[in-house]
Short mmCIF file of C-alpha atoms and ligand atoms in Angstrom, two decimals:
data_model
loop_
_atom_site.label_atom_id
_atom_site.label_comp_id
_atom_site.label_asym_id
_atom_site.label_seq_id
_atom_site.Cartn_x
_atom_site.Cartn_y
_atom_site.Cartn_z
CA UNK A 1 12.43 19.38 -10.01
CA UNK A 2 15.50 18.05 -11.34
CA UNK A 3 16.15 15.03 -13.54
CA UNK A 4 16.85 12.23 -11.29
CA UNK A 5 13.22 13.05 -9.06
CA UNK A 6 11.05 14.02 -12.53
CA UNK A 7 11.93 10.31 -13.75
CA UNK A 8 11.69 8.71 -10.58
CA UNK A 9 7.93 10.70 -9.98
CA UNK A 10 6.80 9.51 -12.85
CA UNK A 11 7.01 6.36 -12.67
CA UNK A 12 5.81 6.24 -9.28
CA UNK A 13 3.07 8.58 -10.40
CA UNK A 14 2.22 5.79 -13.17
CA UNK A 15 2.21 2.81 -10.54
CA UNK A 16 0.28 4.51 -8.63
CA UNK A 17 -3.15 5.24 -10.57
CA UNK A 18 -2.33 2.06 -12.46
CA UNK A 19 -3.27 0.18 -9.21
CA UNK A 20 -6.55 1.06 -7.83
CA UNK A 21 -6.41 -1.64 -5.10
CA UNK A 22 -3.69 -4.19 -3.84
CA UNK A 23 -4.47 -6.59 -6.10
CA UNK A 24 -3.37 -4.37 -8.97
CA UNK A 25 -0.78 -3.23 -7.09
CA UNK A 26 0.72 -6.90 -6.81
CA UNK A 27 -0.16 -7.50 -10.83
CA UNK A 28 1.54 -4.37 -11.77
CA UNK A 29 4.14 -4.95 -9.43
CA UNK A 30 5.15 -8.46 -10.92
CA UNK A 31 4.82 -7.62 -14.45
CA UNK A 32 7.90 -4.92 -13.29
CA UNK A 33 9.54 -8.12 -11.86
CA UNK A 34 9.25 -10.04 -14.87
CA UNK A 35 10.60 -7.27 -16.99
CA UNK A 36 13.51 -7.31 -14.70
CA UNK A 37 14.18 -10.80 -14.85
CA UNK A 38 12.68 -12.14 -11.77
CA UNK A 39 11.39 -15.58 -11.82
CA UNK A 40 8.02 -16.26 -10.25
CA UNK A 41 7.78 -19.20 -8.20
CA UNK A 42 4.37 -20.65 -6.57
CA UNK A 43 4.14 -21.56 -2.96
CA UNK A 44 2.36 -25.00 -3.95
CA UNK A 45 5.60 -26.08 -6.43
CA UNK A 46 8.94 -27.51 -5.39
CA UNK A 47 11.27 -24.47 -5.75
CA UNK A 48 15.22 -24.56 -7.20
CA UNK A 49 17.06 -21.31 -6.26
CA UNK A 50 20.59 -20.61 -7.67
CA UNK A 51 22.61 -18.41 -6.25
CA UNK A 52 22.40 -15.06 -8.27
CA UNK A 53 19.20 -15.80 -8.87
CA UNK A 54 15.93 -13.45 -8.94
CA UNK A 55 12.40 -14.72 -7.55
CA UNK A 56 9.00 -13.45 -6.41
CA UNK A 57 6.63 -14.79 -4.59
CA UNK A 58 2.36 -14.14 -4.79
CA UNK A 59 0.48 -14.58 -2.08
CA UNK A 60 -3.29 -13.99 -2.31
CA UNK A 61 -3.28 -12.37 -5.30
CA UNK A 62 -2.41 -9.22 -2.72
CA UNK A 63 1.07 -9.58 -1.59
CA UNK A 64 4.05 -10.20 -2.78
CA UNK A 65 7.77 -11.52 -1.59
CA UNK A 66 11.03 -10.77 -3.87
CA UNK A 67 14.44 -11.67 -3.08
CA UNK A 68 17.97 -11.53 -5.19
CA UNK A 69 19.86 -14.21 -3.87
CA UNK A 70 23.22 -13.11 -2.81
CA UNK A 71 26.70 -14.60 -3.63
CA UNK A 72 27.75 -14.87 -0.07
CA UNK A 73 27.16 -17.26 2.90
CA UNK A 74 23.97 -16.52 3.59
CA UNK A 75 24.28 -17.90 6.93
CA UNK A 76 26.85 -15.28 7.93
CA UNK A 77 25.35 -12.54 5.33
CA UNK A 78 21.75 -12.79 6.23
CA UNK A 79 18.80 -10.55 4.72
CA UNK A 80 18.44 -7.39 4.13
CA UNK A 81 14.61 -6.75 4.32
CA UNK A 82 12.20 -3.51 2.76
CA UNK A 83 8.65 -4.06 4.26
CA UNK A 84 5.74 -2.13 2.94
CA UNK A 85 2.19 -2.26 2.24
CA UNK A 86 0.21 -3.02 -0.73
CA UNK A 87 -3.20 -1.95 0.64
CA UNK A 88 -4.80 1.38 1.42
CA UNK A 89 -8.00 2.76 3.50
CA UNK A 90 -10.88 3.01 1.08
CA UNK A 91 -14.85 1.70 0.85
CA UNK A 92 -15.19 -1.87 0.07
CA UNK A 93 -18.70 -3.02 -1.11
CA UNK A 94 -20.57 -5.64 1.41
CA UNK A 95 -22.16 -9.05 0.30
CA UNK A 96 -26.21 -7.53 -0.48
CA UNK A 97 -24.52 -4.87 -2.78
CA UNK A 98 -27.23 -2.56 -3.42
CA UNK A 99 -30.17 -1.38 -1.47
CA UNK A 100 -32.82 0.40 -3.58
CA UNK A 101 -34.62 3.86 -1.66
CA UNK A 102 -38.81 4.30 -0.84
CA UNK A 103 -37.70 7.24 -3.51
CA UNK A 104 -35.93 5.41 -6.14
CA UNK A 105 -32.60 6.07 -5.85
CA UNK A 106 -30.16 2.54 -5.79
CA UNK A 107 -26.87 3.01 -3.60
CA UNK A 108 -24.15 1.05 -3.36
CA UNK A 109 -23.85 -0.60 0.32
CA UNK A 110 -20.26 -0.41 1.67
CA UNK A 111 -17.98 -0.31 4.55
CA UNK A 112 -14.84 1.07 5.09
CA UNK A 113 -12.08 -0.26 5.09
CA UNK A 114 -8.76 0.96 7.52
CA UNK A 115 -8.97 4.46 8.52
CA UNK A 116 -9.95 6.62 6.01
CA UNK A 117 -11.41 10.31 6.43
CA UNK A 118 -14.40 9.94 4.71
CA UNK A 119 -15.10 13.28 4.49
CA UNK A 120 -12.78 13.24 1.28
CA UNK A 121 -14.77 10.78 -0.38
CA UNK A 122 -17.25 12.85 -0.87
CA UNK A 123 -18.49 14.97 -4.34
CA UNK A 124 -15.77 13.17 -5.92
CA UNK A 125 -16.50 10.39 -9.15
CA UNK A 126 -16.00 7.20 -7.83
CA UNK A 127 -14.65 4.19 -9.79
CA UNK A 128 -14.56 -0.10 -8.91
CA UNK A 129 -12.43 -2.23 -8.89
CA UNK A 130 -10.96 -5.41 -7.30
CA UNK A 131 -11.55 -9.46 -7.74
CA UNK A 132 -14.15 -11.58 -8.56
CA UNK A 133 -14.62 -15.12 -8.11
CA UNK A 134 -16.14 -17.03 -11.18
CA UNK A 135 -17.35 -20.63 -11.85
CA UNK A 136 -16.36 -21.39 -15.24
CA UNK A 137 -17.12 -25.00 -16.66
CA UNK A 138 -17.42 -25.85 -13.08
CA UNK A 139 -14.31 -24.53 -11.86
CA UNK A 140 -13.61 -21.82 -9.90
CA UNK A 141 -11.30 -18.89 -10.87
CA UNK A 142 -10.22 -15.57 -9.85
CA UNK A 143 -10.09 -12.38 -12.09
CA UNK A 144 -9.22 -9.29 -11.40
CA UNK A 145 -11.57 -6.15 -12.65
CA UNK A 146 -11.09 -2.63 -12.93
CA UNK A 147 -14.23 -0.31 -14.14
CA UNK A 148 -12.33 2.30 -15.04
CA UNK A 149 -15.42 4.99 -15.39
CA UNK A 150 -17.28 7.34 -13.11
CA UNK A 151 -20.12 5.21 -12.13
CA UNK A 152 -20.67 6.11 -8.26
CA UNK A 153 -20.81 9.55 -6.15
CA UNK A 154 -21.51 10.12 -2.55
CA UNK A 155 -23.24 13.60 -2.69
CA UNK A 156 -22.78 16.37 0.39
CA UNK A 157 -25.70 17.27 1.46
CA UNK A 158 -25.98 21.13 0.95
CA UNK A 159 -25.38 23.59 3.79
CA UNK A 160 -28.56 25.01 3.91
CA UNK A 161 -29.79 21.61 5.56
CA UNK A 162 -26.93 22.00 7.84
CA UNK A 163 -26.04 25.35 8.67
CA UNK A 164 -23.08 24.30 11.00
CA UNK A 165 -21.69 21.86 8.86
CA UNK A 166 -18.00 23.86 8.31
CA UNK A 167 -17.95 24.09 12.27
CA UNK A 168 -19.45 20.48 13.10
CA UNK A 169 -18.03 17.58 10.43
CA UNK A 170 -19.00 14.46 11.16
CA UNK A 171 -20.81 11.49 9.30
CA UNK A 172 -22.29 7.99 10.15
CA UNK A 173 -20.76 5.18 8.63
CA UNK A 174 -23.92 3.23 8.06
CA UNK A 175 -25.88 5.82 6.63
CA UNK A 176 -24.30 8.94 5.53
CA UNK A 177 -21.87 7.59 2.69
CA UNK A 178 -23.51 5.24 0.39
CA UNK A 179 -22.54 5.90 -2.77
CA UNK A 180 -25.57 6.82 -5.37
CA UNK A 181 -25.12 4.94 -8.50
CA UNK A 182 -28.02 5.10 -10.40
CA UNK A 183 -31.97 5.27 -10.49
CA UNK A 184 -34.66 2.62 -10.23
CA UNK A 185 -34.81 0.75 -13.23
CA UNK A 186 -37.91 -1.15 -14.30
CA UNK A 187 -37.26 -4.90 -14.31
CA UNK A 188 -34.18 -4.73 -11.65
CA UNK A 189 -34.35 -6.17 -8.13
CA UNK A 190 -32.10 -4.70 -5.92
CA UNK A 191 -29.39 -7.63 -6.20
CA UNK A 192 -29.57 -7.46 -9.45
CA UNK A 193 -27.55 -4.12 -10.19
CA UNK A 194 -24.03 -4.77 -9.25
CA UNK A 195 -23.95 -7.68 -11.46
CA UNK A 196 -25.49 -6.40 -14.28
CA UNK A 197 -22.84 -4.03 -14.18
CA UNK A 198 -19.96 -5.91 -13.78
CA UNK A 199 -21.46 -7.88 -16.99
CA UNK A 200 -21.76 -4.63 -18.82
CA UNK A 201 -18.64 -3.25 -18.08
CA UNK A 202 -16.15 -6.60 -17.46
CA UNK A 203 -18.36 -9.12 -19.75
CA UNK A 204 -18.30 -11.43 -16.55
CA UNK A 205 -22.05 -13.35 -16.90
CA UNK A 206 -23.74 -12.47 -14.00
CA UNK A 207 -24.66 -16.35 -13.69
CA UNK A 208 -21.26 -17.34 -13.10
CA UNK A 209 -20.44 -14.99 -10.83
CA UNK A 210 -19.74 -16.53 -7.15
CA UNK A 211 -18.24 -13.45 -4.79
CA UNK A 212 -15.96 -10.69 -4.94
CA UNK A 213 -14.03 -8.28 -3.18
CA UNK A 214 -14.80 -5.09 -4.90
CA UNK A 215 -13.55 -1.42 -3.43
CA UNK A 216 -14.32 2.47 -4.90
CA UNK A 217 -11.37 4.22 -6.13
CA UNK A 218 -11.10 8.06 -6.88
CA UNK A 219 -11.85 8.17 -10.82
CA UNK A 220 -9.89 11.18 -11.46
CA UNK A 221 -5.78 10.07 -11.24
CA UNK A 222 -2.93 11.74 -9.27
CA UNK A 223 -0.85 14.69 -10.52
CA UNK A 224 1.64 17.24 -9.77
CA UNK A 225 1.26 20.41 -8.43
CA UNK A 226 3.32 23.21 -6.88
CA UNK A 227 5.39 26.22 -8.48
CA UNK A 228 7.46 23.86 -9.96
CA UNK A 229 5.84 20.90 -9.81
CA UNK A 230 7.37 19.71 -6.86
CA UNK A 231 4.63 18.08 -5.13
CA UNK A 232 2.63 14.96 -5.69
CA UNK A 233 -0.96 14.74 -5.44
CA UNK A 234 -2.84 11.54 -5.35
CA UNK A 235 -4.28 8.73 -3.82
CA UNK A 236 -2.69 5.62 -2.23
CA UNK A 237 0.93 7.25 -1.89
CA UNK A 238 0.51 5.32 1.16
CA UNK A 239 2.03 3.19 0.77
CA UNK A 240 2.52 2.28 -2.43
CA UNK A 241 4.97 4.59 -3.16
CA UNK A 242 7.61 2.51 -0.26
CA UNK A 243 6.17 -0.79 -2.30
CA UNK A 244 7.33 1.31 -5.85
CA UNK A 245 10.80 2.76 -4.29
CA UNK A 246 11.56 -0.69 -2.56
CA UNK A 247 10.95 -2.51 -6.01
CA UNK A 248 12.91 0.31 -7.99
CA UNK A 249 15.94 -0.27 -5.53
CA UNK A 250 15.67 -4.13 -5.57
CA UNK A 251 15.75 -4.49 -9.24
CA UNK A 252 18.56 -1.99 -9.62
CA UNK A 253 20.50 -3.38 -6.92
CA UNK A 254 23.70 -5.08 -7.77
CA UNK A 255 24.02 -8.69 -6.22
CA UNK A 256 25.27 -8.44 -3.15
CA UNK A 257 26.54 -11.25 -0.66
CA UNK A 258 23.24 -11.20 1.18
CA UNK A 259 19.96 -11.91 -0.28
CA UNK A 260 17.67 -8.94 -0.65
CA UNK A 261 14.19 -9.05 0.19
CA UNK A 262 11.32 -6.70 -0.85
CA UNK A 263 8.26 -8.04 1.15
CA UNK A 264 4.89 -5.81 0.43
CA UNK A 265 2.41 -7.18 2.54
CA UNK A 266 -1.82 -6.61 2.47
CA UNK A 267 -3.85 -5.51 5.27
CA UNK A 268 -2.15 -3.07 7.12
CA UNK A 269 -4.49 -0.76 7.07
CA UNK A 270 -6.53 -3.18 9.23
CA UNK A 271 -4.35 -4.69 11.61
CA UNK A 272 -1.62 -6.89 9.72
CA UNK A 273 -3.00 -10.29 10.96
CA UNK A 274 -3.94 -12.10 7.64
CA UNK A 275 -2.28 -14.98 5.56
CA UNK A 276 -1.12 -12.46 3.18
CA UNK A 277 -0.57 -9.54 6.09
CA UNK A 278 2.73 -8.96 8.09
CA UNK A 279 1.75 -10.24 11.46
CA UNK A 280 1.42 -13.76 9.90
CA UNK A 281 3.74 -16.33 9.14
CA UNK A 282 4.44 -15.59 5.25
CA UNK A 283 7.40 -14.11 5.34
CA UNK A 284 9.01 -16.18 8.19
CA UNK A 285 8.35 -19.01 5.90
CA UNK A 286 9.74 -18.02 2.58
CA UNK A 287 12.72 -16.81 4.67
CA UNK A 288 13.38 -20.69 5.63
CA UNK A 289 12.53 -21.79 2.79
CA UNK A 290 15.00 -19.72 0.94
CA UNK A 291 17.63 -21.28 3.38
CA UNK A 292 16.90 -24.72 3.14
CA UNK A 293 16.70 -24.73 -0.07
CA UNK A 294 20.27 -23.69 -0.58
CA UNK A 295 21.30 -26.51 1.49
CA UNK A 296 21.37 -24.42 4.81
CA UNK A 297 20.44 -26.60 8.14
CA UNK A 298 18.15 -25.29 10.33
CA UNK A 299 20.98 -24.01 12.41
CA UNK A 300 22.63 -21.77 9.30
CA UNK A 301 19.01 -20.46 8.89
CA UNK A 302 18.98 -19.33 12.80
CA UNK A 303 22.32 -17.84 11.50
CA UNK A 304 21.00 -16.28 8.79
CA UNK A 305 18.40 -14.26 10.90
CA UNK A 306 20.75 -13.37 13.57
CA UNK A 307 22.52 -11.47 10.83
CA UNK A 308 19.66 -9.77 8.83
CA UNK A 309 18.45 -6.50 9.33
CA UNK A 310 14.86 -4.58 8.11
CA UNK A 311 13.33 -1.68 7.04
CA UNK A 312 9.45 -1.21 7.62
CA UNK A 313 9.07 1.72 4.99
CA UNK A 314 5.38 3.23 5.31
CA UNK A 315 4.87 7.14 5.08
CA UNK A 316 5.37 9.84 7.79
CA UNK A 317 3.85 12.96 8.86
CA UNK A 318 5.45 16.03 7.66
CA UNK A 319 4.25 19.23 10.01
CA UNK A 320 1.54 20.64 8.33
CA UNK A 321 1.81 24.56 7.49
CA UNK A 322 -1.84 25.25 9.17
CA UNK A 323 -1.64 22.88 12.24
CA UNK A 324 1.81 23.43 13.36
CA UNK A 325 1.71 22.54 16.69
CA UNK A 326 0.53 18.53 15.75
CA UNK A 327 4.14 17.85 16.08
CA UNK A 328 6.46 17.41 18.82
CA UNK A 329 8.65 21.16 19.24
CA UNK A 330 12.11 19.54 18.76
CA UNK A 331 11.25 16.71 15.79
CA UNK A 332 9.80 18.55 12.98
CA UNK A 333 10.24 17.06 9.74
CA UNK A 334 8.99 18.54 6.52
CA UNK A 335 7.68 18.27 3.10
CA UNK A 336 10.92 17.76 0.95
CA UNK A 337 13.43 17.04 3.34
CA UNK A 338 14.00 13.53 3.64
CA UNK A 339 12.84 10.21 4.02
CA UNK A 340 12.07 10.51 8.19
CA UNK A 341 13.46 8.38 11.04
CA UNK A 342 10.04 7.29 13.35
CA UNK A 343 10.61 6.92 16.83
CA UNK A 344 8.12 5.38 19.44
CA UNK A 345 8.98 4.53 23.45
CA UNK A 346 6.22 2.61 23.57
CA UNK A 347 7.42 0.64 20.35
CA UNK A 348 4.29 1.39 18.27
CA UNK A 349 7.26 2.27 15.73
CA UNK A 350 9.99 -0.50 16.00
CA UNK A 351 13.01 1.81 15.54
CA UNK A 352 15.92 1.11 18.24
CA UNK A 353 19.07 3.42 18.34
CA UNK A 354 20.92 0.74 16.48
CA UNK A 355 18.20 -0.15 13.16
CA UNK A 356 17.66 3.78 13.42
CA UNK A 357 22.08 4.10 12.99
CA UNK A 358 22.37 1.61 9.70
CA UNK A 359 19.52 3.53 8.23
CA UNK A 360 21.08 6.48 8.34
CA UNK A 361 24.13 5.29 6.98
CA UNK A 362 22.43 4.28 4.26
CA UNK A 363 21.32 7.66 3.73
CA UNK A 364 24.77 8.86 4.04
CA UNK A 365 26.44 6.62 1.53
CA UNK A 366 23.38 7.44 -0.76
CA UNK A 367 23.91 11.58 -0.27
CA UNK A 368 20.10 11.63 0.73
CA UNK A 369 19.05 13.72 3.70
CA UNK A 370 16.78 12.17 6.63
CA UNK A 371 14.79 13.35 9.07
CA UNK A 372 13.37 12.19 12.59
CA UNK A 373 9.75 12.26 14.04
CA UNK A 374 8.39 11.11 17.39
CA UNK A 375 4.80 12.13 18.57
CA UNK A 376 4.35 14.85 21.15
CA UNK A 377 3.28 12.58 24.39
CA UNK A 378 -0.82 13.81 24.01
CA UNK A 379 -0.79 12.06 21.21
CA UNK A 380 -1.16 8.76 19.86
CA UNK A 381 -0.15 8.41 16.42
CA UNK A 382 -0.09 5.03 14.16
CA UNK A 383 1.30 2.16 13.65
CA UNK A 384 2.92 -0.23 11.08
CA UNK A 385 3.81 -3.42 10.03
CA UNK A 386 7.16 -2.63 11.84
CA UNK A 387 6.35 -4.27 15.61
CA UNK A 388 4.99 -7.44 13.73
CA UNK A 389 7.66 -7.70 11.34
CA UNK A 390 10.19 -7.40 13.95
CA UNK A 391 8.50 -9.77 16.69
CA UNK A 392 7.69 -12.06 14.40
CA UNK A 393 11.01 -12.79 12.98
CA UNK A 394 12.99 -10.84 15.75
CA UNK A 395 15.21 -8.89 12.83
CA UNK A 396 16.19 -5.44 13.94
CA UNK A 397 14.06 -3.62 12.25
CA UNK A 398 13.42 0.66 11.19
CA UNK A 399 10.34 2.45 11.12
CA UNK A 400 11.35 5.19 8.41
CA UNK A 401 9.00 6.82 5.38
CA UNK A 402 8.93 10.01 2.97
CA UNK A 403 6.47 12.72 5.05
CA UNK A 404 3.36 13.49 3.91
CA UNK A 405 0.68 15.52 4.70
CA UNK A 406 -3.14 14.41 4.75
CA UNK A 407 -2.43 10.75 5.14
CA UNK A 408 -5.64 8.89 4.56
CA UNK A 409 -7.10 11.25 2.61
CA UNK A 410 -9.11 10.10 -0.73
CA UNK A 411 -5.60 12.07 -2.15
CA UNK A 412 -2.49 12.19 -0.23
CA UNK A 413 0.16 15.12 -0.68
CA UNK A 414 3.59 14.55 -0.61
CA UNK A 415 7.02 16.05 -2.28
CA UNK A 416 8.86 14.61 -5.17
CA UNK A 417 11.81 15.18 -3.82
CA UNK A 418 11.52 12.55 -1.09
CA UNK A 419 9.88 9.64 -3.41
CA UNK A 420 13.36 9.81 -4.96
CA UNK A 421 15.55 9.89 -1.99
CA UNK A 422 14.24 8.01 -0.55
CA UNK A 423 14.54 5.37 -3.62
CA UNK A 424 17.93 6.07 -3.54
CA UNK A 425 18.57 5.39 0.26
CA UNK A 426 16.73 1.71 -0.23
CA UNK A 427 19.38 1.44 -3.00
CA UNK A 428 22.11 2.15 -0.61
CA UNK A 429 20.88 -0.06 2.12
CA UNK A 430 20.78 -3.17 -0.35
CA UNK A 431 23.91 -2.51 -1.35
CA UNK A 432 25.94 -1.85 1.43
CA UNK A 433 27.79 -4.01 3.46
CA UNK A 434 26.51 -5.61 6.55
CA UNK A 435 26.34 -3.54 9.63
CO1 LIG B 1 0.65 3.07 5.69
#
């Protein structure tokens, strides 16, 4: 690994077990703003940009919007947009939190959230974490939590109850993956677990306590692994490591003539249409916003679209070594070789020829290679905030991200290599000129 992708990898590696959910994602992300100089400004306040001038934006407690505003016209110099995603697939727990067994065992009643393979949740220690909702002196508040321990496990159940069970995976999603968290205790109900541990743990009174939206977490953290180190193993890569790249690049970015934009939205995982999600009106509105309040009329903020350009950066599939025919025989990309190009004819990736072209330029002035992907035609592949991004605000927009393997796994695998490049290809694309 050399010097530039260690430092990078750490960092990233750092972000992300520092941010079990989106929530701390966002925190940890704005503390980096702050650091860096960016200003936070609140939605409900009157707002006063200068020119030069660093902001972010919180929406929800689980997105967030920065932007360097540029020197130029930004009527004629537009934005220059990173999308990502501050949320990943994982078990969230339901209102009626526990549910106590005829045998005395008390599990922990979730449902999943986005499209995670359970099957990697399994035999694994399981942490919390996420908000609550308090009423404090009559007023409510939000606080985020993090149990940091090993307090939940969904047990396999052995194979000599299921002979087939390496031929035949499969589990039910009501019934087969509550996490065990304890015994019966003497004096409990059953609704009476969860907040006696969040009082234990946190020191939140379980009387003040008004709702919450709580989600398990792998306890043990990501690492490297390889030979030499040269892969990353851990959970939540996607896509918080495009929301840690895109925030590296914008606060190293020199001030350009355009205004940069890092935008890392929540809910993708589950569709994108949300207040704080892409397919929403968030970013559309802090994009006016930004114009009008450097004097722009609503004509020089039409102006300013026309000219702006995005990148939606989630992850990409690299081929896997023991399922190589997944991928398309001509568009192969692999572990280390790039942040990848994704290509879809039916648009569920908004690349065109053109967004695809600056991208890659970006990647040329950087000295980063890139790779393509498209999905062989029997099968259907994801999506991404891309196609609502781009509708909504019609900006050209490029479906690109470093390949991975195991995507939606409890742990995702990818190379340090391509964390880095492709860090330094957001770089390039903030900095360069208009296309
Ligand atoms: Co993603």
């Amino acid at each position: 690994m050399n010097g530039n992708h260690q430092k990078f990898a750490e960092g990233l590696l750092q972000y992300l077990n520092d941010s079990p959910t989106a929530y701390h994602a966002v925190e940890n992300a704005a503390a980096l703003l702050r650091e860096n100089g960016f200003q936070e400004l609140n939605e409900t306040e009157s707002w006063s940009l200068q020119k030069n001038g660093r902001y972010f934006v919180v929406k929800n407690s689980s997105a967030v919007i920065a932007f360097t505003v540029g020197e130029g016209d930004l009527g004629k110099e537009g934005f220059r947009i990173i999308g990502a995603h501050t949320d990943s697939p994982a078990l969230k727990i339901k209102p009626g939190p526990c549910t106590v067994t005829p045998d005395g065992y008390v599990k922990v009643n979730v449902e999943v959230y986005g499209g995670a393979i359970l099957q990697t949740w399994f035999d694994r220690p399981l942490a919390v974490a996420g908000r609550v909702i308090v009423k404090e002196n009559g007023a409510l508040r939000e606080k985020l939590i993090q149990i940091d321990k090993p307090v939940f496990m969904i047990p396999n159940l052995c194979i000599h109850f299921h002979r087939d069970m390496n031929e035949k995976s499969s589990c039910n999603r009501q019934t087969e993956i509550l996490p065990l968290l304890s015994m019966k205790e003497e004096g409990l109900e059953k609704e009476d677990y969860l907040p006696a541990l969040l009082q234990e743990e946190t020191g939140i009174d379980k009387g003040e306590l008004v709702d919450y939206e709580l989600f398990l977490y792998e306890y043990q953290k990501g690492i490297f692994t390889g030979k030499k180190q040269e892969f990353i193993s851990a959970p939540r890569i996607d896509d918080l490591s495009m929301v840690y790249a895109g925030l590296i690049a914008l606060m190293e970015a020199e001030t350009g003539e355009c205004c940069q934009v890092l935008a890392a939205f929540d809910n993708e995982e589950v569709g994108s249409t949300t207040a704080q999600g892409a397919n929403s009106g968030l970013l559309l509105h802090i994009l006016n916003r930004i114009c009008k309040n450097l004097g722009l009329s609503d004509e020089g903020y039409f102006q300013a679209v026309a000219n702006s350009t995005s990148i939606s950066a989630d992850l990409a599939h690299a081929v896997h070594p023991n399922y190589s025919d997944k991928h398309d025989t001509e568009n192969r990309p692999v572990l280390g070789g790039g942040p990848v190009i994704k290509y879809s004819a039916s648009q569920r990736y908004a690349t065109t020829a053109w967004s695809a072209a600056y991208f890659a330029d970006a990647c040329e002035s950087a000295g980063v290679p890139y790779q393509k992907f498209v999905n062989r035609n029997d099968v259907v592949g994801g999506s991404t905030i891309g196609p609502a991004l781009s509708g909504l605000t019609t900006i050209p927009t490029v479906d690109i991200g470093a390949p991975i393997l195991a995507m939606h796994s409890i742990r995702e695998f990818g190379a340090v290599a391509d964390m880095e490049y492709t860090g330094a290809a957001f770089l390039a694309y903030y900095e360069g000129g208009r296309p």
